[in-house]
CSV table of C-alpha atoms in Angstrom, one decimal:
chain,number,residue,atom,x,y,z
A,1,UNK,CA,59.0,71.4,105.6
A,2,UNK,CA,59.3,68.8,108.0
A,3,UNK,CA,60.3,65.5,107.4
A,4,UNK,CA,57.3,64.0,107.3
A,5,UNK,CA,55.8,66.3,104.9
A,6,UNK,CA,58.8,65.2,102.6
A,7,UNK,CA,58.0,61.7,102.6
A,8,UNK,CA,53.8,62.4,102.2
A,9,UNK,CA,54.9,64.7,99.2
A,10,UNK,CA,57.3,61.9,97.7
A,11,UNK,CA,54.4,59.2,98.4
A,12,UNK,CA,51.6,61.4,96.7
A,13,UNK,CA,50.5,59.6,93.2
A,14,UNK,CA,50.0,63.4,92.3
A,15,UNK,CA,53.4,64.8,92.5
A,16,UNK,CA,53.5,68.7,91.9
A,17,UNK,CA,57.0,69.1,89.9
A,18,UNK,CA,58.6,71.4,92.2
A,19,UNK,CA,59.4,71.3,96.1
A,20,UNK,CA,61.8,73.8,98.0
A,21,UNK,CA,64.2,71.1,99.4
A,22,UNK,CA,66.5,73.8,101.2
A,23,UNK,CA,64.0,73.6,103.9
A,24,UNK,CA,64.5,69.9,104.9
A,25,UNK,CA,66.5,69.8,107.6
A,26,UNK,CA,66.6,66.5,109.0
A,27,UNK,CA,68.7,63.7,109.7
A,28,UNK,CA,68.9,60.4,107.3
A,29,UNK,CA,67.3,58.4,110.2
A,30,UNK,CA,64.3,60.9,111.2
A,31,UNK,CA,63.8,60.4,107.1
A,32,UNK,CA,63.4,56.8,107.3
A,33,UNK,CA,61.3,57.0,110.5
A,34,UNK,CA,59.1,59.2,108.4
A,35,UNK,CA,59.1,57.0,105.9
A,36,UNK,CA,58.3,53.6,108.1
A,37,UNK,CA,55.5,55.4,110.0
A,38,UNK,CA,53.8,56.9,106.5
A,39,UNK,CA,53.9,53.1,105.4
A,40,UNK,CA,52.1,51.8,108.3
A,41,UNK,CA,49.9,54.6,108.9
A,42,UNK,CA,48.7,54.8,105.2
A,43,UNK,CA,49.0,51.0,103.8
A,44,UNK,CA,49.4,48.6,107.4
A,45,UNK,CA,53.0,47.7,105.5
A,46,UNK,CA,55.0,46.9,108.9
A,47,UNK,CA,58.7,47.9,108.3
A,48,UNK,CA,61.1,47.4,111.3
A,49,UNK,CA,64.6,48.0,112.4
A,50,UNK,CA,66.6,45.2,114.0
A,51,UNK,CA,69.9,44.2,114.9
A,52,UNK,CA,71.4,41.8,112.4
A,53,UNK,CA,73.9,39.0,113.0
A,54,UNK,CA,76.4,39.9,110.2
A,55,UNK,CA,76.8,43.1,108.6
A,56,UNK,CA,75.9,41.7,105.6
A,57,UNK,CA,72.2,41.8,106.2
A,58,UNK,CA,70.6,45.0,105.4
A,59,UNK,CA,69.0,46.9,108.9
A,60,UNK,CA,65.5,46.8,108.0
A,61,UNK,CA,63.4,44.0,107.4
A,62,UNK,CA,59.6,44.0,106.0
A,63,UNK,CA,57.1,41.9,108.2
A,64,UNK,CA,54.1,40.1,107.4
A,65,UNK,CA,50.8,39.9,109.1
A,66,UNK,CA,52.2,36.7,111.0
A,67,UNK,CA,55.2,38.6,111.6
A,68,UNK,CA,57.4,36.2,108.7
A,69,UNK,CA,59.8,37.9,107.1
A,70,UNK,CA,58.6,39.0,103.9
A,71,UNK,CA,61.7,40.9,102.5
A,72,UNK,CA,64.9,42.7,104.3
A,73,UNK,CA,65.4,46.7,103.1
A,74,UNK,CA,68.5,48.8,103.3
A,75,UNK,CA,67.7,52.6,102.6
A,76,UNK,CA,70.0,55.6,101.5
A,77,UNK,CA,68.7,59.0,102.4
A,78,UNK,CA,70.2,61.7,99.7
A,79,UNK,CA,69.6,65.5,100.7
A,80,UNK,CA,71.5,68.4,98.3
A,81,UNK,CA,70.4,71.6,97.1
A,82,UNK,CA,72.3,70.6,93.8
A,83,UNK,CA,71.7,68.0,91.6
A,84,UNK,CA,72.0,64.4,91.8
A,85,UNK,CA,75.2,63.1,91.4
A,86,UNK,CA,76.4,59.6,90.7
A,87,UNK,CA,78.8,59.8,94.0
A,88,UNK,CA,75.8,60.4,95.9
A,89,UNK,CA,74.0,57.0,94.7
A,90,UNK,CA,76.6,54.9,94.5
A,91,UNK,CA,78.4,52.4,97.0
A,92,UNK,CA,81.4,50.7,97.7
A,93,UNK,CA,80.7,47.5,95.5
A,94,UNK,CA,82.2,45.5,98.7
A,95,UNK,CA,79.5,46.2,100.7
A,96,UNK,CA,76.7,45.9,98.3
A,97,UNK,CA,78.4,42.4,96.9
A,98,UNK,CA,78.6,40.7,100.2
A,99,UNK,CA,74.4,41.7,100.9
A,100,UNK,CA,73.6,39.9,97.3
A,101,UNK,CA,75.5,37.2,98.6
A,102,UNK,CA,73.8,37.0,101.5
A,103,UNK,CA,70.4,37.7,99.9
A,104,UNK,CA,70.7,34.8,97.5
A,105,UNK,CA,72.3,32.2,99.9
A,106,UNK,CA,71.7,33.0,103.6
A,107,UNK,CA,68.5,35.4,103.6
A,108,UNK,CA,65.9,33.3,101.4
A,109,UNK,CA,64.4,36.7,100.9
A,110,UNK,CA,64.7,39.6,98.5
A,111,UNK,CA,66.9,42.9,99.7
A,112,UNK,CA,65.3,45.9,98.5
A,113,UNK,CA,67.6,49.0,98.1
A,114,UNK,CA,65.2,52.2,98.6
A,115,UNK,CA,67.1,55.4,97.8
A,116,UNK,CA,64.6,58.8,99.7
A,117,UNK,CA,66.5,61.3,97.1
A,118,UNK,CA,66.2,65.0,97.7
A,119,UNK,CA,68.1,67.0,95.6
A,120,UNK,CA,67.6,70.1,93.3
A,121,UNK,CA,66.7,68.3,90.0
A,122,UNK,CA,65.4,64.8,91.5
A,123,UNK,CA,63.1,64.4,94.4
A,124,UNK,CA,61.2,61.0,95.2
A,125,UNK,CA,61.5,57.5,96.5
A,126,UNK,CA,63.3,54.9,94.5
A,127,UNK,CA,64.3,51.5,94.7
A,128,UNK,CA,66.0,48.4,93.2
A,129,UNK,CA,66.7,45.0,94.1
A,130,UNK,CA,69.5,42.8,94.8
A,131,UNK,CA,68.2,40.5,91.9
A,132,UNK,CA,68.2,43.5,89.5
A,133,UNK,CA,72.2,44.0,90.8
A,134,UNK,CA,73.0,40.3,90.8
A,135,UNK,CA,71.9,40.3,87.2
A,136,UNK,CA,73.5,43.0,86.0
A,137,UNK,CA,77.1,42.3,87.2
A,138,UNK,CA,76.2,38.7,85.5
A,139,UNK,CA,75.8,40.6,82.4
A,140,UNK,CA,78.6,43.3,82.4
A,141,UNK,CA,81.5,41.0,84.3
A,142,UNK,CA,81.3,43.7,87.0
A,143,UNK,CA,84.7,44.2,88.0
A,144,UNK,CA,84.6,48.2,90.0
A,145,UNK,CA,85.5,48.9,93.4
A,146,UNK,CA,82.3,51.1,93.1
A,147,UNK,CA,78.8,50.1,92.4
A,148,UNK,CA,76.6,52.8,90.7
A,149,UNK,CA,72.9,51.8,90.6
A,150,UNK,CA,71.7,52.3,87.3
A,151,UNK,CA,68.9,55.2,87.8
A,152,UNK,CA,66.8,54.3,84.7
A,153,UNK,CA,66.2,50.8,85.8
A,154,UNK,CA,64.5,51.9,89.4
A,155,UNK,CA,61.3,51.4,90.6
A,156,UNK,CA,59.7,54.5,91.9
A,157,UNK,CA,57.5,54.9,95.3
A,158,UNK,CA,54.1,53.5,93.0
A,159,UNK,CA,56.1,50.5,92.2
A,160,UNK,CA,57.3,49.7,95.2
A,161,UNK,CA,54.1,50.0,97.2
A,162,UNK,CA,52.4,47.4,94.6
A,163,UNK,CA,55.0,45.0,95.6
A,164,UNK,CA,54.8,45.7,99.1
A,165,UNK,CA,51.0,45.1,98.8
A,166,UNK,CA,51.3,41.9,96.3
A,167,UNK,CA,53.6,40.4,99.1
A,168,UNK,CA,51.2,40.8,102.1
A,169,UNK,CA,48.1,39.6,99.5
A,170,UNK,CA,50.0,36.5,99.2
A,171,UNK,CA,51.5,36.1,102.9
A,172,UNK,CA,48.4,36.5,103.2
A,173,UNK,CA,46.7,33.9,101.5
A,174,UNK,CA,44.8,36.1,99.3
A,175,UNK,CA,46.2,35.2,96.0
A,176,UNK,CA,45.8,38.0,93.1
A,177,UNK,CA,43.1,37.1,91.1
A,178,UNK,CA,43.7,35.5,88.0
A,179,UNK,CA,41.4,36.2,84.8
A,180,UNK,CA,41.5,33.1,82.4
A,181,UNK,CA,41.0,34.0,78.4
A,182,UNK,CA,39.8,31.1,76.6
């Protein structure tokens, strides 16, 4: 299975429950290439890789129609033939620390973290934001020198595309409709 195939299989709304992931053979960048063109190709989203100033700032950023900046994406690409483990998800709380930081004070713009997992019991596309981290080390008094993303609380590939889509309705000028109750 190429990578390509991967990602159309982890992007289908109709998910068959078991995939032969030995045969995925590809690097984590060919992954996310896959994964950038699928997104245009299918839904116009324009995803692009750029050079930023400080390694703070994710690698990716998500583009508008008027090329604006409509969010800034850093993805992890996990491939095992045995299950999912937390030291494959998680980061060194450093790094992910000084991009929240960023995020909420340089960026103006929300950091999505998109995880491309392929493993023997978990296969799919899913994400979290650097709100959804920012709030919970505000909750918990974070204090680790690792940062282990909380697998229950992530969006999955359908969630994320309906963002993705909200944000270019409303770059957009296309506002979602709104249905009043009286």
């Amino acid at each position: 299975m190429s990578g390509q195939e991967f990602i159309s299989f982890c992007c289908s709304s109709t998910v068959p429950l078991i995939l032969d992931n030995a045969d995925i053979c590809t690097s984590e960048t060919d992954i996310i290439d896959c994964f950038i063109q699928y997104m245009k190709t299918e839904y116009k989203i324009n995803i692009v890789a750029w050079e930023p100033s400080s390694s703070a700032y994710p690698n990716y950023m998500f583009l508008g129609g008027d090329r604006g900046i409509l969010a800034y994406i850093s993805f992890r690409y996990i491939h095992s033939s045995s299950s999912i483990t937390l030291d494959d998800i998680s980061w060194k709380s450093k790094e992910v620390l000084k991009t929240v930081c960023a995020a909420s004070s340089q960026l103006d713009r929300p950091v999505f973290y998109i995880y491309l997992i392929n493993t023997a019991d978990r296969i799919g596309i899913y994400f979290e934001t650097d709100e959804q981290i920012r709030d919970r080390w505000l909750s918990t008094d974070f204090s680790s020198d690792i940062y282990t993303p909380v697998t229950a609380e992530m969006g999955d590939f359908q969630n994320l595309l309906s963002i993705f889509l909200d944000f270019i309705r409303i770059n957009n000028g296309q506002f979602p409709k709104v249905t009043l109750f009286r």
